[in-house]
Amino acid sequence: ASQYSSLFGARRIILFDELDGLTGTADKGGVKAMIDVIKTAQCPIVLIANNAFDPRFTALRNHCLLIEFKRPSVTEVLKHLKAICLKEGIDAEENALKFIAQRSEGDIRSAVTDLQALAQGKKRLTYEDVSWLGFRDRQETIFTVLRMILYGKTCEGAKRAVNMADVDVDMLFEWIYENVPNHLTDPRDLARAMDALSMADVYRGRLRRTQDWGFIRYVIDFMTAGVAMARVNTKSSGWTPFHFPERIQALSKTKEERSIQLEIGNKIKRKCHISATRASKEILPYLRIIFKNNVEMAAGIAKWLDLTPEMVEYITESKEKAEAINKLLG
């Protein structure tokens, strides 16, 4: 992948995240392999690590330009919170916002989440409203959070895990959904857990449609406490690994394909006055048949829709057919 451009000729960048996760015999030789890739790659490579000065990365650092990303200061977080309050029409005391910023420990996402929770339904926010806010433990990995939810003994303990997660609620939902079947092996427990996740997903849908963030409390309750309390009959069977969400992996792999499909849908939308989604579902399949079987007609349609060569190749699913059509387009 480091030697070639993307399918449609777009520029490519390779990103290795969570470099700190290279541990144990399973990843033996991983650093050396990365150095080999860096030496031969024809595109930029970005490596992300929490601790770039880990002794394991000594050789790797010699081949990299180190760029440090520092946590935002209290002043920077405070400025961001003030801007939100101004936009939302919330009269907030400065010492209240400063208190939230200090408790966030440089995590803007959690500061905004705290502000949203504390200011919900209010037009004024005082220091008394926020003084109970505690520090969060930001060192918990997704695996620890999942363990707290899937093996939780109390509703409060499972719900508290959300505040410790280093991912957002939607991503945490995907992690739970992916791993529930492997950790709740009793069919009755699994059914209860999936019912809870189903209800959480219902409220996620309502939240997206209405943008009413009051629904988030129900999402969190069902996906954490609901899943934790589903465990009744499942017995512990030793260590069971956690798996990255397959749905996220699938979306990542098809991102480029979905992007060009949406662009074609938008081209059809402007000409046919229908939605891009409907165009992709109802018109694109017929275009594919035409483009594969009638080069002259395909060229005329491509010109009318103002399709790019990459779009033509995507529709034809054939480089030779695409070249023939693009040749007629001039």
Tab-separated table of C-alpha atoms in Angstrom:
chain	number	residue	atom	x	y	z
A	1	ALA	CA	0.000	0.000	0.000
A	2	SER	CA	2.916	2.353	0.698
A	3	GLN	CA	4.190	1.896	-2.872
A	4	TYR	CA	1.081	2.757	-4.860
A	5	SER	CA	-1.525	5.492	-5.157
A	6	SER	CA	-5.187	4.874	-4.357
A	7	LEU	CA	-7.617	3.172	-6.747
A	8	PHE	CA	-8.691	6.479	-8.254
A	9	GLY	CA	-5.293	8.171	-8.271
A	10	ALA	CA	-5.890	10.246	-5.136
A	11	ARG	CA	-3.027	11.042	-2.804
A	12	ARG	CA	-2.465	8.504	-0.044
A	13	ILE	CA	-1.266	8.842	3.536
A	14	ILE	CA	-0.585	5.915	5.892
A	15	LEU	CA	-1.457	6.328	9.577
A	16	PHE	CA	-0.341	3.992	12.385
A	17	ASP	CA	-2.276	4.812	15.565
A	18	GLU	CA	-1.659	3.581	19.137
A	19	LEU	CA	1.952	2.642	18.495
A	20	ASP	CA	2.250	1.947	22.227
A	21	GLY	CA	0.148	-1.167	21.661
A	22	LEU	CA	3.088	-3.015	20.082
A	23	THR	CA	3.769	-5.435	22.919
A	24	GLY	CA	4.519	-9.082	23.517
A	25	THR	CA	5.635	-11.816	21.171
A	26	ALA	CA	2.660	-11.327	18.833
A	27	ASP	CA	4.081	-7.976	17.710
A	28	LYS	CA	7.718	-9.046	17.714
A	29	GLY	CA	9.511	-7.390	14.808
A	30	GLY	CA	6.791	-4.761	14.425
A	31	VAL	CA	9.148	-1.803	14.889
A	32	LYS	CA	11.639	-3.206	12.380
A	33	ALA	CA	8.858	-3.761	9.866
A	34	MET	CA	7.736	-0.138	10.279
A	35	ILE	CA	11.271	1.107	9.692
A	36	ASP	CA	11.411	-0.963	6.488
A	37	VAL	CA	8.104	0.553	5.339
A	38	ILE	CA	9.334	4.096	6.092
A	39	LYS	CA	12.501	3.527	4.048
A	40	THR	CA	10.615	2.362	0.950
A	41	ALA	CA	7.318	4.266	1.166
A	42	GLN	CA	6.316	6.618	-1.651
A	43	CYS	CA	3.811	8.482	0.524
A	44	PRO	CA	3.841	10.245	3.917
A	45	ILE	CA	3.609	7.995	6.992
A	46	VAL	CA	2.272	9.245	10.324
A	47	LEU	CA	2.924	7.339	13.559
A	48	ILE	CA	0.975	8.215	16.706
A	49	ALA	CA	2.157	7.252	20.183
A	50	ASN	CA	1.348	8.409	23.701
A	51	ASN	CA	5.023	8.132	24.652
A	52	ALA	CA	7.362	8.616	21.713
A	53	PHE	CA	10.379	8.213	24.012
A	54	ASP	CA	9.553	4.645	24.984
A	55	PRO	CA	12.831	2.639	24.753
A	56	ARG	CA	11.177	0.305	22.243
A	57	PHE	CA	11.009	3.188	19.736
A	58	THR	CA	14.668	4.279	19.946
A	59	ALA	CA	15.561	2.983	16.472
A	60	LEU	CA	12.271	4.179	15.029
A	61	ARG	CA	12.797	7.768	16.237
A	62	ASN	CA	15.947	8.048	14.109
A	63	HIS	CA	13.766	7.807	10.990
A	64	CYS	CA	11.023	10.201	12.126
A	65	LEU	CA	10.373	13.898	12.590
A	66	LEU	CA	8.935	14.240	16.122
A	67	ILE	CA	5.977	16.600	16.496
A	68	GLU	CA	4.612	17.035	20.008
A	69	PHE	CA	0.918	17.725	20.546
A	70	LYS	CA	0.425	19.370	23.920
A	71	ARG	CA	-2.784	19.358	25.900
A	72	PRO	CA	-4.704	22.653	25.658
A	73	SER	CA	-4.109	24.951	28.625
A	74	VAL	CA	-6.865	25.954	31.058
A	75	THR	CA	-6.962	29.359	29.333
A	76	GLU	CA	-7.521	27.767	25.905
A	77	VAL	CA	-10.270	25.475	27.211
A	78	LEU	CA	-11.884	28.423	29.041
A	79	LYS	CA	-11.900	30.474	25.837
A	80	HIS	CA	-13.646	27.641	23.994
A	81	LEU	CA	-16.293	27.265	26.732
A	82	LYS	CA	-16.976	31.023	26.701
A	83	ALA	CA	-17.533	30.916	22.947
A	84	ILE	CA	-20.060	28.080	23.341
A	85	CYS	CA	-21.943	29.921	26.084
A	86	LEU	CA	-22.075	33.077	23.963
A	87	LYS	CA	-23.433	31.154	20.992
A	88	GLU	CA	-25.995	29.242	23.086
A	89	GLY	CA	-27.149	32.294	25.042
A	90	ILE	CA	-25.971	30.991	28.431
A	91	ASP	CA	-24.967	33.535	31.089
A	92	ALA	CA	-22.121	31.677	32.814
A	93	GLU	CA	-19.947	32.965	35.640
A	94	GLU	CA	-16.285	32.994	34.651
A	95	ASN	CA	-15.193	31.132	37.771
A	96	ALA	CA	-17.738	28.398	36.942
A	97	LEU	CA	-16.317	27.938	33.449
A	98	LYS	CA	-12.770	28.082	34.797
A	99	PHE	CA	-13.641	25.342	37.284
A	100	ILE	CA	-14.914	23.117	34.426
A	101	ALA	CA	-11.770	23.869	32.399
A	102	GLN	CA	-9.506	22.927	35.320
A	103	ARG	CA	-11.356	19.686	35.942
A	104	SER	CA	-11.078	18.745	32.253
A	105	GLU	CA	-7.280	18.464	32.539
A	106	GLY	CA	-6.803	19.658	28.966
A	107	ASP	CA	-9.518	17.435	27.445
A	108	ILE	CA	-11.745	19.843	25.479
A	109	ARG	CA	-14.227	17.101	24.566
A	110	SER	CA	-14.972	16.261	28.199
A	111	ALA	CA	-15.094	19.958	29.137
A	112	VAL	CA	-17.779	20.540	26.502
A	113	THR	CA	-19.635	17.410	27.666
A	114	ASP	CA	-19.547	18.629	31.276
A	115	LEU	CA	-20.761	22.099	30.252
A	116	GLN	CA	-23.586	20.582	28.251
A	117	ALA	CA	-24.700	18.364	31.131
A	118	LEU	CA	-24.467	21.131	33.740
A	119	ALA	CA	-26.121	23.856	31.658
A	120	GLN	CA	-28.928	21.742	30.205
A	121	GLY	CA	-32.259	23.552	30.616
A	122	LYS	CA	-30.588	26.619	32.141
A	123	LYS	CA	-29.903	30.141	30.953
A	124	ARG	CA	-27.513	30.928	33.805
A	125	LEU	CA	-24.651	28.838	35.175
A	126	THR	CA	-23.110	29.645	38.562
A	127	TYR	CA	-20.120	28.340	40.469
A	128	GLU	CA	-22.490	26.530	42.853
A	129	ASP	CA	-23.889	24.603	39.877
A	130	VAL	CA	-20.474	23.137	39.012
A	131	SER	CA	-18.627	22.991	42.336
A	132	TRP	CA	-19.451	19.296	42.848
A	133	LEU	CA	-17.753	18.304	39.594
A	134	GLY	CA	-14.857	15.924	40.207
A	135	PHE	CA	-11.708	15.069	38.284
A	136	ARG	CA	-11.970	12.319	35.709
A	137	ASP	CA	-9.620	9.414	35.387
A	138	ARG	CA	-8.404	9.786	31.796
A	139	GLN	CA	-5.976	6.900	31.828
A	140	GLU	CA	-8.507	4.101	31.372
A	141	THR	CA	-8.288	2.275	28.054
A	142	ILE	CA	-11.308	1.085	26.133
A	143	PHE	CA	-10.615	-2.459	27.385
A	144	THR	CA	-10.879	-1.391	31.033
A	145	VAL	CA	-14.094	0.496	30.282
A	146	LEU	CA	-15.599	-2.525	28.517
A	147	ARG	CA	-14.688	-4.745	31.450
A	148	MET	CA	-16.437	-2.338	33.835
A	149	ILE	CA	-19.602	-2.477	31.710
A	150	LEU	CA	-19.729	-6.139	30.678
A	151	TYR	CA	-18.740	-7.423	34.131
A	152	GLY	CA	-20.282	-4.628	36.216
A	153	LYS	CA	-22.144	-5.514	39.378
A	154	THR	CA	-24.079	-2.247	39.766
A	155	CYS	CA	-25.860	0.161	37.422
A	156	GLU	CA	-23.926	3.139	38.767
A	157	GLY	CA	-20.564	1.438	38.267
A	158	ALA	CA	-21.382	0.577	34.658
A	159	LYS	CA	-22.656	4.096	33.905
A	160	ARG	CA	-19.588	5.657	35.525
A	161	ALA	CA	-17.390	3.853	33.003
A	162	VAL	CA	-18.609	6.208	30.241
A	163	ASN	CA	-16.860	9.134	31.946
A	164	MET	CA	-13.580	7.202	31.898
A	165	ALA	CA	-13.765	6.154	28.234
A	166	ASP	CA	-11.232	7.552	25.786
A	167	VAL	CA	-13.780	7.279	22.956
A	168	ASP	CA	-17.116	9.016	22.327
A	169	VAL	CA	-20.507	7.458	23.107
A	170	ASP	CA	-21.154	6.279	19.530
A	171	MET	CA	-17.803	4.497	19.304
A	172	LEU	CA	-18.286	2.998	22.775
A	173	PHE	CA	-21.673	1.682	21.631
A	174	GLU	CA	-19.960	-0.078	18.701
A	175	TRP	CA	-17.336	-1.607	21.021
A	176	ILE	CA	-20.033	-2.940	23.361
A	177	TYR	CA	-22.170	-4.239	20.470
A	178	GLU	CA	-19.178	-6.066	18.983
A	179	ASN	CA	-18.051	-7.706	22.233
A	180	VAL	CA	-21.302	-8.583	24.034
A	181	PRO	CA	-21.781	-11.963	22.252
A	182	ASN	CA	-18.315	-13.177	23.302
A	183	HIS	CA	-18.674	-12.165	26.951
A	184	LEU	CA	-22.346	-12.989	27.633
A	185	THR	CA	-22.481	-16.560	26.393
A	186	ASP	CA	-25.744	-17.632	28.033
A	187	PRO	CA	-28.537	-17.175	25.430
A	188	ARG	CA	-30.891	-15.567	27.957
A	189	ASP	CA	-28.258	-13.080	29.130
A	190	LEU	CA	-27.317	-12.304	25.533
A	191	ALA	CA	-30.956	-11.697	24.601
A	192	ARG	CA	-31.404	-9.255	27.495
A	193	ALA	CA	-28.171	-7.430	26.599
A	194	MET	CA	-29.120	-7.135	22.920
A	195	ASP	CA	-32.580	-5.859	23.901
A	196	ALA	CA	-30.883	-3.140	25.973
A	197	LEU	CA	-28.551	-2.235	23.097
A	198	SER	CA	-31.534	-2.166	20.754
A	199	MET	CA	-33.271	0.380	22.992
A	200	ALA	CA	-30.051	2.400	23.203
A	201	ASP	CA	-29.911	2.452	19.404
A	202	VAL	CA	-33.539	3.600	19.223
A	203	TYR	CA	-32.703	6.625	21.380
A	204	ARG	CA	-29.516	7.258	19.355
A	205	GLY	CA	-31.729	7.498	16.286
A	206	ARG	CA	-34.118	9.903	18.017
A	207	LEU	CA	-31.169	12.015	19.148
A	208	ARG	CA	-29.806	12.243	15.582
A	209	ARG	CA	-33.212	13.112	14.105
A	210	THR	CA	-34.244	15.721	16.683
A	211	GLN	CA	-30.824	16.911	17.932
A	212	ASP	CA	-32.372	16.754	21.412
A	213	TRP	CA	-29.419	15.789	23.617
A	214	GLY	CA	-31.779	14.941	26.447
A	215	PHE	CA	-31.982	11.485	24.839
A	216	ILE	CA	-28.299	10.832	25.580
A	217	ARG	CA	-29.111	9.842	29.171
A	218	TYR	CA	-31.311	6.988	27.915
A	219	VAL	CA	-28.664	5.900	25.409
A	220	ILE	CA	-26.071	5.680	28.188
A	221	ASP	CA	-28.427	3.968	30.648
A	222	PHE	CA	-29.393	1.185	28.227
A	223	MET	CA	-25.933	0.580	26.725
A	224	THR	CA	-24.161	0.443	30.105
A	225	ALA	CA	-26.457	-0.419	33.015
A	226	GLY	CA	-28.825	-2.349	30.756
A	227	VAL	CA	-26.008	-4.546	29.463
A	228	ALA	CA	-24.361	-4.974	32.865
A	229	MET	CA	-27.594	-6.112	34.523
A	230	ALA	CA	-28.223	-8.602	31.705
A	231	ARG	CA	-25.504	-10.865	33.137
A	232	VAL	CA	-27.298	-13.413	35.325
A	233	ASN	CA	-26.451	-16.938	34.174
A	234	THR	CA	-23.168	-16.477	32.268
A	235	LYS	CA	-20.227	-17.998	34.096
A	236	SER	CA	-16.705	-16.691	33.787
A	237	SER	CA	-14.642	-18.916	31.509
A	238	GLY	CA	-11.229	-17.354	31.899
A	239	TRP	CA	-9.757	-14.566	29.815
A	240	THR	CA	-11.761	-13.529	26.744
A	241	PRO	CA	-10.196	-10.982	24.373
A	242	PHE	CA	-11.938	-7.816	23.215
A	243	HIS	CA	-12.280	-7.170	19.481
A	244	PHE	CA	-12.325	-3.934	17.487
A	245	PRO	CA	-15.809	-3.226	16.026
A	246	GLU	CA	-16.120	-4.936	12.637
A	247	ARG	CA	-18.737	-2.434	11.459
A	248	ILE	CA	-16.245	0.415	11.913
A	249	GLN	CA	-13.567	-1.572	10.059
A	250	ALA	CA	-15.962	-2.221	7.181
A	251	LEU	CA	-16.930	1.452	6.928
A	252	SER	CA	-13.275	2.444	6.962
A	253	LYS	CA	-12.452	0.048	4.110
A	254	THR	CA	-15.336	1.301	1.934
A	255	LYS	CA	-14.965	5.001	2.773
A	256	GLU	CA	-13.396	5.948	-0.577
A	257	GLU	CA	-15.960	3.941	-2.520
A	258	ARG	CA	-18.858	5.503	-0.607
A	259	SER	CA	-17.375	8.958	-1.147
A	260	ILE	CA	-17.264	8.671	-4.949
A	261	GLN	CA	-20.730	7.075	-4.961
A	262	LEU	CA	-22.055	10.093	-3.060
A	263	GLU	CA	-20.366	12.463	-5.542
A	264	ILE	CA	-22.065	10.674	-8.446
A	265	GLY	CA	-25.366	10.821	-6.543
A	266	ASN	CA	-24.968	14.578	-6.167
A	267	LYS	CA	-24.298	14.929	-9.923
A	268	ILE	CA	-27.523	13.023	-10.691
A	269	LYS	CA	-29.366	14.996	-8.010
A	270	ARG	CA	-28.639	18.316	-9.705
A	271	LYS	CA	-29.908	17.075	-13.074
A	272	CYS	CA	-32.854	14.924	-12.003
A	273	HIS	CA	-33.992	16.882	-8.936
A	274	ILE	CA	-34.048	13.901	-6.600
A	275	SER	CA	-32.037	13.206	-3.443
A	276	ALA	CA	-28.460	11.955	-3.749
A	277	THR	CA	-29.383	8.868	-1.724
A	278	ARG	CA	-32.272	8.014	-4.038
A	279	ALA	CA	-30.061	8.649	-7.069
A	280	SER	CA	-27.429	6.223	-5.752
A	281	LYS	CA	-29.977	3.522	-5.015
A	282	GLU	CA	-32.337	3.842	-7.986
A	283	ILE	CA	-30.460	5.493	-10.882
A	284	LEU	CA	-26.865	4.322	-10.456
A	285	PRO	CA	-27.601	0.589	-11.022
A	286	TYR	CA	-29.165	1.412	-14.425
A	287	LEU	CA	-26.254	3.690	-15.336
A	288	ARG	CA	-23.921	0.797	-14.596
A	289	ILE	CA	-25.797	-1.430	-17.087
A	290	ILE	CA	-25.681	1.285	-19.788
A	291	PHE	CA	-22.012	2.104	-19.204
A	292	LYS	CA	-21.041	-1.565	-19.486
A	293	ASN	CA	-22.999	-2.234	-22.671
A	294	ASN	CA	-23.259	0.993	-24.709
A	295	VAL	CA	-20.119	3.106	-24.858
A	296	GLU	CA	-21.628	5.878	-27.045
A	297	MET	CA	-24.699	6.343	-24.838
A	298	ALA	CA	-22.488	6.205	-21.743
A	299	ALA	CA	-20.292	8.980	-23.119
A	300	GLY	CA	-23.360	11.150	-23.752
A	301	ILE	CA	-24.675	10.589	-20.223
A	302	ALA	CA	-21.230	11.185	-18.720
A	303	LYS	CA	-21.003	14.511	-20.552
A	304	TRP	CA	-24.513	15.515	-19.497
A	305	LEU	CA	-23.828	14.668	-15.855
A	306	ASP	CA	-20.297	16.162	-16.002
A	307	LEU	CA	-18.728	12.982	-14.637
A	308	THR	CA	-14.996	12.800	-13.961
A	309	PRO	CA	-12.847	9.954	-15.368
A	310	GLU	CA	-12.694	8.436	-11.871
A	311	MET	CA	-16.508	8.415	-11.684
A	312	VAL	CA	-16.761	6.768	-15.090
A	313	GLU	CA	-14.314	4.063	-14.018
A	314	TYR	CA	-16.278	3.489	-10.802
A	315	ILE	CA	-19.552	3.054	-12.743
A	316	THR	CA	-18.131	0.766	-15.432
A	317	GLU	CA	-16.060	-1.294	-12.971
A	318	SER	CA	-13.662	-1.727	-15.880
A	319	LYS	CA	-10.587	0.293	-16.704
A	320	GLU	CA	-10.799	-0.596	-20.426
A	321	LYS	CA	-14.475	0.430	-20.717
A	322	ALA	CA	-13.760	3.636	-18.808
A	323	GLU	CA	-10.889	4.523	-21.145
A	324	ALA	CA	-13.130	3.985	-24.174
A	325	ILE	CA	-15.839	6.246	-22.743
A	326	ASN	CA	-13.386	8.924	-21.626
A	327	LYS	CA	-11.774	8.859	-25.098
A	328	LEU	CA	-15.140	9.763	-26.652
A	329	LEU	CA	-15.481	12.594	-24.146
A	330	GLY	CA	-12.188	14.008	-25.404
